C-alpha positions as MATLAB code, in Angstrom:
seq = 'XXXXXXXXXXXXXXXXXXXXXXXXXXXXXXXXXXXXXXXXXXXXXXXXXXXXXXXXXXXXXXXXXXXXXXXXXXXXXXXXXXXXXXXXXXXXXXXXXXXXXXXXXXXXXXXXXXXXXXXXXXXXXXXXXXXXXXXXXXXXXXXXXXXXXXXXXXXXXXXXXXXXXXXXXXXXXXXXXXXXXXXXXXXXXXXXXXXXXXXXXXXXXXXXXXXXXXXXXXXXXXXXXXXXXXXXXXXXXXXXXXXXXXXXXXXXXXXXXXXXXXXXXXXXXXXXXXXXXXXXXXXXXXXXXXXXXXXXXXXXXXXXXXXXXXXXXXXXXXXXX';
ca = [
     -24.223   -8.764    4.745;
     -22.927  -12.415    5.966;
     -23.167  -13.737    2.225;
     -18.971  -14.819    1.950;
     -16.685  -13.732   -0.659;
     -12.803  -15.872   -1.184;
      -9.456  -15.008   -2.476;
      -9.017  -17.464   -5.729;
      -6.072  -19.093   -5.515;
      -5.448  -22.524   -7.350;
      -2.001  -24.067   -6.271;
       0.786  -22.745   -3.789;
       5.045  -24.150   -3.542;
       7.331  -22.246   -1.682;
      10.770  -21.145   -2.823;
      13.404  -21.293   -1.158;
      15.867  -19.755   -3.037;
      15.451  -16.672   -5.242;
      16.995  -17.607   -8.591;
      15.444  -14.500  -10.770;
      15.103  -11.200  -10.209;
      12.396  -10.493  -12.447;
       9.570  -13.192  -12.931;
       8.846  -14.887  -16.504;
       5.512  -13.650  -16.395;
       6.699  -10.199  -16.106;
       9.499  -10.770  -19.043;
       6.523  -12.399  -20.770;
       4.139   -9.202  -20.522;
       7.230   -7.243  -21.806;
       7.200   -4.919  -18.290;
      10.447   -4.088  -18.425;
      10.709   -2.644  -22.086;
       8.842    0.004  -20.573;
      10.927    0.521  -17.549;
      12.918    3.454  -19.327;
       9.632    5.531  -19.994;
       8.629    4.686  -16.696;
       8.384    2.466  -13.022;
       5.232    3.138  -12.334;
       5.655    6.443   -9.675;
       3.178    9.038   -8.856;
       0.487    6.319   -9.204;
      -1.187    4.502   -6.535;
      -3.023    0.770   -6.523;
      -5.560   -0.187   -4.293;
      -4.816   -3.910   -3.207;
      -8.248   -5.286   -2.235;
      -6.879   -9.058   -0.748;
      -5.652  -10.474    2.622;
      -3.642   -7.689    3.912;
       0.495   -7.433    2.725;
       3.527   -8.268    4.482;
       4.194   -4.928    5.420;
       7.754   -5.466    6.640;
       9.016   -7.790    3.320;
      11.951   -6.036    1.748;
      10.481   -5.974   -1.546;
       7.475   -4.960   -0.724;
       7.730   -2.149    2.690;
       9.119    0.836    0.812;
       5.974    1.034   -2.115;
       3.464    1.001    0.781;
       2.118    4.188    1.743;
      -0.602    2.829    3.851;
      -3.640    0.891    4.372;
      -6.798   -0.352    6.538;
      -8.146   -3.475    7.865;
     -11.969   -4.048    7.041;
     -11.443   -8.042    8.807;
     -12.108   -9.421   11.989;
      -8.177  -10.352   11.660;
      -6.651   -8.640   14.721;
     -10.185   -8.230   16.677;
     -11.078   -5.792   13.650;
      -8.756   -3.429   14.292;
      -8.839   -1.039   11.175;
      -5.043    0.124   11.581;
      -3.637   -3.605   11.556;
      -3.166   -4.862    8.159;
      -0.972   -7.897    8.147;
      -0.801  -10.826    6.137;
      -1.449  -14.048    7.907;
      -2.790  -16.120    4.364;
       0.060  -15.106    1.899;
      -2.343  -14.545   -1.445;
      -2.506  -10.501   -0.430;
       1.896  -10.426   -0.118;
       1.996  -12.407   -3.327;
      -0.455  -10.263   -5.367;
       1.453   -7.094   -3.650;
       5.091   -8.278   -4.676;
       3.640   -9.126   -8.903;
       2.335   -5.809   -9.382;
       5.196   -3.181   -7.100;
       7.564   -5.696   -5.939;
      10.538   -2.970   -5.696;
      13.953   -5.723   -6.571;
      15.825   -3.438   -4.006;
      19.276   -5.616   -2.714;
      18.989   -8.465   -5.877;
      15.127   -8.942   -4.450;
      12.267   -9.780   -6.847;
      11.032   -7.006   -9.301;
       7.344   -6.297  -10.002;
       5.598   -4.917  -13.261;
       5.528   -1.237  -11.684;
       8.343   -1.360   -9.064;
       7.917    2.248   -8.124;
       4.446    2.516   -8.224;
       2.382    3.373   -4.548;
       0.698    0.469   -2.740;
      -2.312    0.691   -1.033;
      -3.483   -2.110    1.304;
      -7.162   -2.728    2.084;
      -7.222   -5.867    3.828;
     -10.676   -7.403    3.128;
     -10.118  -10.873    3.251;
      -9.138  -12.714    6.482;
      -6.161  -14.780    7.688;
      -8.585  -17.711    6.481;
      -8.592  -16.323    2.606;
     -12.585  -15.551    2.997;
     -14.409  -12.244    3.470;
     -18.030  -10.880    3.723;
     -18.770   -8.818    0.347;
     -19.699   -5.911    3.134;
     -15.823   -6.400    3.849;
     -14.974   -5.507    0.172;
     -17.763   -3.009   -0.810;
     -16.192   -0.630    2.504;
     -12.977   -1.584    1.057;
     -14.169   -0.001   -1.838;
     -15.355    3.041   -1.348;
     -11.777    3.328    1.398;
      -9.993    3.244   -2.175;
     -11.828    5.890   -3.558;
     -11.675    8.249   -0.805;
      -8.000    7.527   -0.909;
      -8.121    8.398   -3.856;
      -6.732    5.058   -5.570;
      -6.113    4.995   -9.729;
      -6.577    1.568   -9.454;
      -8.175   -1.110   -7.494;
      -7.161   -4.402   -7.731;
      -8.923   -7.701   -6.584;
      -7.986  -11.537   -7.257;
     -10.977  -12.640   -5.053;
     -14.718  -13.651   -6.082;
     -17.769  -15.253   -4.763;
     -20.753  -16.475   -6.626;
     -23.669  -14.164   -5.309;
     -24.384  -10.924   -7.593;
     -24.640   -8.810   -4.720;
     -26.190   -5.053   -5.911;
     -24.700   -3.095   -3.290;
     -21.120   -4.662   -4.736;
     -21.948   -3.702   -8.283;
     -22.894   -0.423   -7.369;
     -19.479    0.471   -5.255;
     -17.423   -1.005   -8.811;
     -19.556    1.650  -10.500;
     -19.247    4.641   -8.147;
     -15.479    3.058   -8.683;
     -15.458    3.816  -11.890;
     -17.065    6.474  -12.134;
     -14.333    7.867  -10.238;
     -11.721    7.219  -12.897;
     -10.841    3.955  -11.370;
      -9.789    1.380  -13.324;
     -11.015   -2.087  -11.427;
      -9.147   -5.067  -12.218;
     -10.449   -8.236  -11.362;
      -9.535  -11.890  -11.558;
     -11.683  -13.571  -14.132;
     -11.794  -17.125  -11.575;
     -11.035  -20.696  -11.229;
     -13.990  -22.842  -11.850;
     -13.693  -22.946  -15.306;
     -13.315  -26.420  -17.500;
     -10.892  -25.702  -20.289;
     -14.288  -25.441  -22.246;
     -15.251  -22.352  -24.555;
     -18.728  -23.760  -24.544;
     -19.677  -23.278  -21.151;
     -19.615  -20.203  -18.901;
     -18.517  -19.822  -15.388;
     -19.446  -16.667  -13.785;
     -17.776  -14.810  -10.755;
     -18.452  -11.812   -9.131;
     -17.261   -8.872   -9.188;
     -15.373   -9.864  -12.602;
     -18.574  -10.979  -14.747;
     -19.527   -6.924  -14.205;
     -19.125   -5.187  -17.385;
     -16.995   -2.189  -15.818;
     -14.305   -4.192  -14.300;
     -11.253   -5.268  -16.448;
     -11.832   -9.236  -15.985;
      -8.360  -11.081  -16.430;
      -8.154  -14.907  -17.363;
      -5.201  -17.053  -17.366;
      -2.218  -18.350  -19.722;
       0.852  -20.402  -18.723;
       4.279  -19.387  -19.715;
       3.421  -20.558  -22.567;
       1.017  -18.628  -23.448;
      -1.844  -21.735  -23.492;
      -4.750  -21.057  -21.790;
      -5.277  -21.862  -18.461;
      -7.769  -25.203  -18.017;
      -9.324  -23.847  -14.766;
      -9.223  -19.681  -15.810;
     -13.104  -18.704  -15.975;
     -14.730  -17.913  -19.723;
     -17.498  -15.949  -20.035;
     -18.742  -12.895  -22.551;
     -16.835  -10.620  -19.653;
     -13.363  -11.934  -20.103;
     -11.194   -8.970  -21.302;
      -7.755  -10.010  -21.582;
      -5.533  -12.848  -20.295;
      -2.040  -12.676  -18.654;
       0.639  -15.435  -16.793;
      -1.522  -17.417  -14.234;
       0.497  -20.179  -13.801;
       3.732  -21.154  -11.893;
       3.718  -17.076  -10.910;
       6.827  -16.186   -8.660;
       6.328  -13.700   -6.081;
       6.782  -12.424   -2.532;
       5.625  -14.045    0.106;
       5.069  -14.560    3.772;
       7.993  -13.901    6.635;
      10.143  -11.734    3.639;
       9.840  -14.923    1.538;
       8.800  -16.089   -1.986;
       6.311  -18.615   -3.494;
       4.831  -19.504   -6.975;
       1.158  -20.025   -6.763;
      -1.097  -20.670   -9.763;
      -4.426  -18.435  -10.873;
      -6.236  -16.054  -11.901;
      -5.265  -14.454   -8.763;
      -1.933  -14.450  -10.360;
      -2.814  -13.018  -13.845;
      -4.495  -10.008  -12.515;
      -2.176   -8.646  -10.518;
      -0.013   -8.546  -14.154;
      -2.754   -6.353  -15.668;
      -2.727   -3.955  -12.508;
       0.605   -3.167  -12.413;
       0.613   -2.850  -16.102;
      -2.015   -0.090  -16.364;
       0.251    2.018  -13.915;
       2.381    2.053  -16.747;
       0.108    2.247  -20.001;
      -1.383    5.238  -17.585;
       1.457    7.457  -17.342;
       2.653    6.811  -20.516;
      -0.403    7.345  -22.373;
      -1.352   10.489  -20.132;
       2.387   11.588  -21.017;
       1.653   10.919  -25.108;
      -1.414   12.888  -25.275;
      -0.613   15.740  -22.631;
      -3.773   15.238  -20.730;
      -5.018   12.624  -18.423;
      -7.281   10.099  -19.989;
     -10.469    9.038  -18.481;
     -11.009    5.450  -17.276;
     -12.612    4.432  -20.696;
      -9.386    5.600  -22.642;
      -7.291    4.062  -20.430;
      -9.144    0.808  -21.022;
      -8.593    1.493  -24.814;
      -4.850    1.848  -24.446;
      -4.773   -1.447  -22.755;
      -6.593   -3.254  -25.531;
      -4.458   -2.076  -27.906;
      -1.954   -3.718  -25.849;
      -3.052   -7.198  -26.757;
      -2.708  -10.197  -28.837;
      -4.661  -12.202  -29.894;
      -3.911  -15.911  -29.173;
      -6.536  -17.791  -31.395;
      -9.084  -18.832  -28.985;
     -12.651  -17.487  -28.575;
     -12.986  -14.402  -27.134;
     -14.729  -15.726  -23.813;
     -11.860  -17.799  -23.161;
      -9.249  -15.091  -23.624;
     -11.538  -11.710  -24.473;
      -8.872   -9.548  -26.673;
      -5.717  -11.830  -26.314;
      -2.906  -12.035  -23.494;
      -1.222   -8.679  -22.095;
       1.652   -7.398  -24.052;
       2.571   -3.987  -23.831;
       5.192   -3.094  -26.059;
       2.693   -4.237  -29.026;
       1.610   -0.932  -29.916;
       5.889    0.332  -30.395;
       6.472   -3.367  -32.406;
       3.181   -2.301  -34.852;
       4.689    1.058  -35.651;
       7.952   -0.202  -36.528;
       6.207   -2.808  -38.720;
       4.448   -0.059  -40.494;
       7.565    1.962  -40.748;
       9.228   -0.768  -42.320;
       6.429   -1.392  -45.210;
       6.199    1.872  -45.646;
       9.616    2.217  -46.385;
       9.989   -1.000  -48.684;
       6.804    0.706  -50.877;
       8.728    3.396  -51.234;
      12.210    1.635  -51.914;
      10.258    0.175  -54.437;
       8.438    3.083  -56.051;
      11.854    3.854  -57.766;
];
C-alpha cells in the first residue's frame, strides 16, 4: 500500500534557551492541578510519529520501548530514532519527565511507547501506520496517539482504529491543517474524520481558534496548537505550531482523566466512558461545534463545577432562614 500518509506540522523555531519548565499550553489545560492525584504512571501511550529522541533527558527515562515500521535505518525494526523532530516534540508534550529543571509534560510519569511510522522525511505509507497499529495493541498500549494524516480513506486503516478500539484504546488524532478559519466549509483528514478516534483541533494561548486547525462534524475537542514548547532534536527544544501540537495535549491528558476516573469509580472504564470523562472535561468556547466539537481541554472543570454547586447550594440554604 504505496498511497503516502504525513506528519502535520504547520510552523517550527528553535529555542535556545529553556526559560519554563512547564509549557503554557500545559498550565492552560490545567495539567498540573491534577499532578497531586496523579503523573500519569502505570499507563502506557502509543506514539504513532517519526520515531523519539531516545537519548533526550526529558524524554529517555518514560520510554520503555519501541519499533521501527520505516525504511529509516534500511528498515531495521529495532532502530527508532528521530531524524525529523515532530515524533521528539509530540513525545516531550505528552511525558516530557522535567527531571534536572528540564521541560515537564501533561503526564510526566506516564510510559512511552515509540512506533516510528513516519520517516526522517515526515511521510509514511498508511501500511507503515496500520502495522504500527496493530504493534500498539499487541503491546498492549491504553492509548495511541497520532498527529499525522493523509487524504485517502483507506479501509484497511479504518478497520485497525476499530480493532483499536475495540481493544479499549483510546485513539487520539490530530484534527489537521488545511482548514480556512471557516465554519462553513469542511476539511477532512484521515484517520481523524473516523468517528472512533478522539479528533483534536487547535486554539492559541489564547484560547482563539486556530485559522488553519481542520473543522468538520468529527472535531471533538480543541487544545493549545500554537507556539507549543517542547523537546526536541540533539536533547534540545522547539515551539512548532499545529494540530500536531494540540493532540499530543489530549493524549497525555487522558492518562490522567484514566486513572483518576478508574480510581473514582473502583473499576476500569471502557473506552466509551473514558471518552465521556473527557467531555465533561470541556468548555465550550462559543464557536460551532465543527470548529471546536465540545470546547477546548480543561480538566479541572468537572472539581470547579462542584464547588460552584456547593456554593449555591449553600447560599439557598443561608437563605432559607
Amino acid at each position: 500500500m504505496k498511497k503516502k500518509c504525513r506528519v502535520i506540522p504547520y510552523q517550527v523555531k528553535e529555542v535556545l534557551d529553556l526559560s519554563t519548565e512547564i509549557p503554557k499550553g500545559i498550565e492552560l489545560i490545567q495539567a498540573p492541578d491534577l499532578w497531586n492525584k496523579t503523573k500519569g504512571k502505570g499507563i502506557t501511550i502509543a506514539i504513532l510519529d517519526t520515531g523519539c529522541d531516545i537519548n533526550h533527558p526529558d524524554l529517555q527515562e518514560r520510554i520503555i520501548g519501541g519499533k521501527n515500521f520505516t525504511d529509516d535505518d534500511n528498515g531495521s525494526p529495532e532502530v527508532y530514532m528521530d531524524y525529523n523532530g515532530h515524533g521528539t516534540h509530540v513525545a516531550g508534550t505528552i511525558g516530557a519527565s522535567g527531571k534536572d529543571s528540564g521541560l515537564t509534560g501533561v503526564a510526566p510519569e506516564v510510559s512511552l511507547l515509540i512506533v516510528k511510522v513516519l520517516n526522517g522525511q515526515g511521510t509514511g505509507q498508511y501500511d507503515w501506520i496500520i502495522n504500527g497499529i496493530y504493534y500498539a495493541i499487541e503491546q498492549g498500549a491504553d492509548i495511541i496517539s497520532m498527529s499525522l494524516g493523509g487524504p485517502e480513506d483507506v479501509a484497511e486503516l479504518h478497520e485497525a482504529v476499530k480493532k483499536a478500539v475495540e481493544a479499549q484504546i483510546l485513539v487520539v488524532c490530530a484534527a489537521g491543517n488545511e482548514g480556512d478559519g471557516l465554519d462553513s466549509t469542511e476539511e477532512l483528514g484521515y484517520p481523524a474524520a473516523y468517528n472512533e478516534v478522539i479528533s483534536v483541533g487547535a486554539v492559541d494561548l489564547e484560547r482563539n481558534s486556530s485559522r488553519f486547525s481542520n473543522s468538520n462534524r468529527e472535531v471533538d475537542l480543541v487544545a493549545p496548537g500554537e507556539e507549543i514548547l517542547s523537546t526536541f532534536l540533539d536533547g534540545k527544544y522547539a515551539s512548532l505550531t499545529g494540530t500536531s501540537m494540540a493532540a499530543p495535549h489530549v493524549s497525555g491528558a487522558l492518562a490522567l482523566i484514566k486513572l483518576i476516573s478508574n480510581e473514582a469509580f473502583e473499576r476500569n472504564l471502557t473506552e466509551p466512558e473514558i471518552y465521556a470523562q473527557l467531555i465533561k472535561r470541556t468548555i465550550p468556547l462559543g464557536n460551532k461545534p465543527s470548529i471546536e466539537g465540545n470546547g477546548i481541554l480543561y480538566l479541572t472543570a468537572p472539581d470547579e463545577l462542584k464547588e460552584k454547586l456547593q456554593s449555591a447550594v449553600q447560599l439557598l440554604v443561608a437563605n432559607s432562614y
